[in-house]
XYZ file of C-alpha atoms in Angstrom:
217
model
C 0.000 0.000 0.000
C 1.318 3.298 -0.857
C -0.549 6.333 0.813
C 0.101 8.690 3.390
C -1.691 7.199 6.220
C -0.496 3.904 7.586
C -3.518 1.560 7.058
C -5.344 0.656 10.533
C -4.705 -3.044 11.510
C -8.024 -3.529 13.475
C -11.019 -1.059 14.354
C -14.646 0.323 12.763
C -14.976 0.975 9.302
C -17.424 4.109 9.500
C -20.343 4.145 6.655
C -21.983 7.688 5.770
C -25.689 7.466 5.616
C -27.665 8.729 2.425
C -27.798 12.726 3.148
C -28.084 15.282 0.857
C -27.921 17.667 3.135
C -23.888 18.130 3.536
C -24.323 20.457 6.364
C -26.357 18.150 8.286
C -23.813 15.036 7.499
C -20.943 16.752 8.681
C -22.765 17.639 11.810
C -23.447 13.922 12.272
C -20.111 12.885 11.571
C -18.229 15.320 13.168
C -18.937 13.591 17.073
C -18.007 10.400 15.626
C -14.677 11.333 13.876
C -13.497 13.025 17.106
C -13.811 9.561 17.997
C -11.111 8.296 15.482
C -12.944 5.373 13.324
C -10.282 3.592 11.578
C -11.853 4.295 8.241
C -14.514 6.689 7.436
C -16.646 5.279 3.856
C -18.481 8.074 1.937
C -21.163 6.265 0.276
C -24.396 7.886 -1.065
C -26.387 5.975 -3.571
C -29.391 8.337 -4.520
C -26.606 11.374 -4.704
C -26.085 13.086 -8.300
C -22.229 13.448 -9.598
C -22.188 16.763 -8.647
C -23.386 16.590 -5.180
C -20.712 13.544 -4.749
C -18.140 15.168 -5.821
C -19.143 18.144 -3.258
C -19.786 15.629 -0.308
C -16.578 13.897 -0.810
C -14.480 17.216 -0.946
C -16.049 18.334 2.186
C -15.616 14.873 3.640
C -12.284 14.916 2.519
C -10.968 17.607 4.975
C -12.940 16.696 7.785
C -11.265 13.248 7.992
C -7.919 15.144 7.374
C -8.864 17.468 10.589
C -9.438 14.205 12.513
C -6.256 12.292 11.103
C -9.208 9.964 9.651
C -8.742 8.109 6.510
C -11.504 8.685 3.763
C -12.824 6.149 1.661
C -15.103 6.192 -1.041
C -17.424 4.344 -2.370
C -18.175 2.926 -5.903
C -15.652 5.371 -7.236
C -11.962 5.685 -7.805
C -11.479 8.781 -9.964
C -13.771 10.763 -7.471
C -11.597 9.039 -4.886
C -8.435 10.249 -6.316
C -9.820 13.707 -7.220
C -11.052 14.312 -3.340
C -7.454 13.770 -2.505
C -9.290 10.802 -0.780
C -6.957 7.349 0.633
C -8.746 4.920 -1.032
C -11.809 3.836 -3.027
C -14.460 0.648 -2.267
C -15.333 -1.366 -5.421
C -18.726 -3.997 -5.815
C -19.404 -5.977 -8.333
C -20.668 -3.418 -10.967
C -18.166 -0.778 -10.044
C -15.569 -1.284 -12.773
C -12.641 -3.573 -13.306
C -10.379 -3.805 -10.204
C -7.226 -4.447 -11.958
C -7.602 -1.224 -14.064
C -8.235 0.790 -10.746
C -5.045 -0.560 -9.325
C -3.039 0.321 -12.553
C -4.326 3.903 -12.869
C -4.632 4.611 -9.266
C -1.625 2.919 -7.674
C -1.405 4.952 -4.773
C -5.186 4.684 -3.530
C -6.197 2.085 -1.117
C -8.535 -0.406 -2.873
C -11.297 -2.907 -1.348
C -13.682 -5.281 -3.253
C -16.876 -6.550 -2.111
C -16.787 -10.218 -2.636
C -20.237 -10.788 -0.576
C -19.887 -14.380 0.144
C -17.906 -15.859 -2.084
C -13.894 -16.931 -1.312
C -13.350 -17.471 -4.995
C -14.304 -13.535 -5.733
C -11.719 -12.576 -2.864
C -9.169 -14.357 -4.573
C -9.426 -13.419 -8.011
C -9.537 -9.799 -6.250
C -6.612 -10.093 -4.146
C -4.822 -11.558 -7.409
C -5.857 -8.240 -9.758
C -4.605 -6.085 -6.454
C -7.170 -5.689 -3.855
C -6.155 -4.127 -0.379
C -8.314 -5.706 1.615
C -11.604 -7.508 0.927
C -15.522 -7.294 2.386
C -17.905 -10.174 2.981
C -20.902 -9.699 3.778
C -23.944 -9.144 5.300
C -23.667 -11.254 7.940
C -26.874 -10.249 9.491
C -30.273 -8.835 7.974
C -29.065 -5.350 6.764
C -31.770 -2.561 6.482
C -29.518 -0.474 3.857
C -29.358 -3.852 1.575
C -32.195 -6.151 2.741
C -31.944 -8.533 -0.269
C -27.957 -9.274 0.423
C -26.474 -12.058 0.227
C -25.403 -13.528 3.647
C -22.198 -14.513 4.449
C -20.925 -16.888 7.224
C -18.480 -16.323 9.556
C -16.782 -19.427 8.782
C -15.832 -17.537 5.360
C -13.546 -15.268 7.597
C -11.778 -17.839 8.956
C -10.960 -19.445 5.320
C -9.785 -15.958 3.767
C -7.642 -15.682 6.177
C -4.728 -17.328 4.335
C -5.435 -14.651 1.512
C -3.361 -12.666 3.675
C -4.846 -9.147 3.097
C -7.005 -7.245 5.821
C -10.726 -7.908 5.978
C -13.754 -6.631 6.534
C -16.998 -7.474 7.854
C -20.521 -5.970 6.988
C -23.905 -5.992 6.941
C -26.348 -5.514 9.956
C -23.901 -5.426 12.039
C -24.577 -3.819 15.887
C -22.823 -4.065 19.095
C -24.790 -6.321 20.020
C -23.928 -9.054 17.434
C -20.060 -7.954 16.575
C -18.474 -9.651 19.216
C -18.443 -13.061 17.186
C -17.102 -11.337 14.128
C -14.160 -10.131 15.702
C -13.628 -13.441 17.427
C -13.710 -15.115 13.838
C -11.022 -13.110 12.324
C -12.886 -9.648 11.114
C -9.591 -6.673 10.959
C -12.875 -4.112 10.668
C -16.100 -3.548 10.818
C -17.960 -1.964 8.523
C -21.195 -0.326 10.226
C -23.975 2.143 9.227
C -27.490 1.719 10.630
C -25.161 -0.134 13.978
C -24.272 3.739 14.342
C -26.058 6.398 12.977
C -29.594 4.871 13.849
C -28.899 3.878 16.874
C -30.219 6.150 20.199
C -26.743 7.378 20.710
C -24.338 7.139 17.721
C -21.103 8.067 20.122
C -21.967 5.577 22.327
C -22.746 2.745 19.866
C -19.486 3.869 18.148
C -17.950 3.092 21.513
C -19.109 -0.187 22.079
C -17.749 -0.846 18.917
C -14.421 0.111 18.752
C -14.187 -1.449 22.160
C -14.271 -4.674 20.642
C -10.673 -4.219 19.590
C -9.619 -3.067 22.380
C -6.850 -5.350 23.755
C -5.979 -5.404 27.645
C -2.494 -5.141 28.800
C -1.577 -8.240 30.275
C -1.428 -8.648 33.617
C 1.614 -8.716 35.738
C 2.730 -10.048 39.172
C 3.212 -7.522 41.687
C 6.839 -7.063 43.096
């Protein structure tokens, strides 16, 4: 990976909600990003080109302010013109391998949903990390496929970072974590929830390691 934030080993992979009100996203966001996600994603499916390309800019030095790295969505030329670290690619978002050889210095993920043979053939054409998913019902993308946890376990030995999304809460992380998840990738878990800071919490909390215990002298 070449970019000028050191890519997070373990933590939340923040999702933007649909908004097309900027001003009201950025007040949303701006609570959470003091809370230093590992990744912010700036995804917004019913949003025109323009008001994408005006969302991500804004987005853009917001996550700079926070030392957060941006991420966006379906994209990698908007990614690369928001000065943004990386771009996330699905299925119907363009070639991979042509992302990687005009944008060599973005971060790249694939959606592979749940299929290991996708996460290889991205990995080979040079994904960063890959996304399975949704692991639970998932009120942005009710018709998803669902993924297993045992999938996690087998991608491991792809050897690249991965990520886990899709209904996800902190209520039902802790078993995606505990199956080999490096992030989690959460909307709704967040912004719908009674308190976003505090669900944001709970979350990152699940990678929270304890020091180890010593023996008193």
């Amino acid at each position: 990976m070449n970019n000028a934030f050191t890519w997070p080993r373990r933590g939340i992979y923040l999702i933007t909600p649909d908004e097309a009100d900027t001003a009201r996203l950025l007040a949303r966001l701006e609570p959470l990003l003091a809370l230093r996600p590992a990744l912010l994603q700036y995804r917004n499916k019913p949003a025109g080109p323009a008001l994408r390309a005006s969302q991500a800019h804004a987005l853009q030095a917001r996550c700079l302010a926070h030392g957060v790295p941006l991420v966006v969505n379906d994209d990698w030329r908007l990614a690369l013109e928001a000065g943004a670290a990386g771009a996330h690619l699905g299925e119907d978002d363009g070639a991979l391998a042509e992302a990687r050889a005009r944008a060599p210095g973005l971060w790249l993920g694939a959606s592979c949903y749940n299929q290991f043979d996708r996460a290889r053939a991205a990995v080979a054409a040079g994904a960063d990390y890959v996304a399975f998913g949704a692991f639970f019902p998932s009120g942005t993308k009710p018709l998803a496929r669902r993924a297993d946890p045992g999938l996690l376990r087998e991608a491991r030995a792809l050897g690249r970072p991965m990520v886990a999304i899709g209904g996800i809460t902190p209520d039902n992380a802790a078993g995606l974590v505990a199956a080999g998840a490096d992030l989690l990738a959460v909307i709704g878990g967040v912004f719908d929830a009674p308190d976003p800071v505090a669900a944001l919490r709970s979350l990152q909390h699940l990678f929270e390691t304890p020091e180890p215990e010593t023996d008193t002298p």
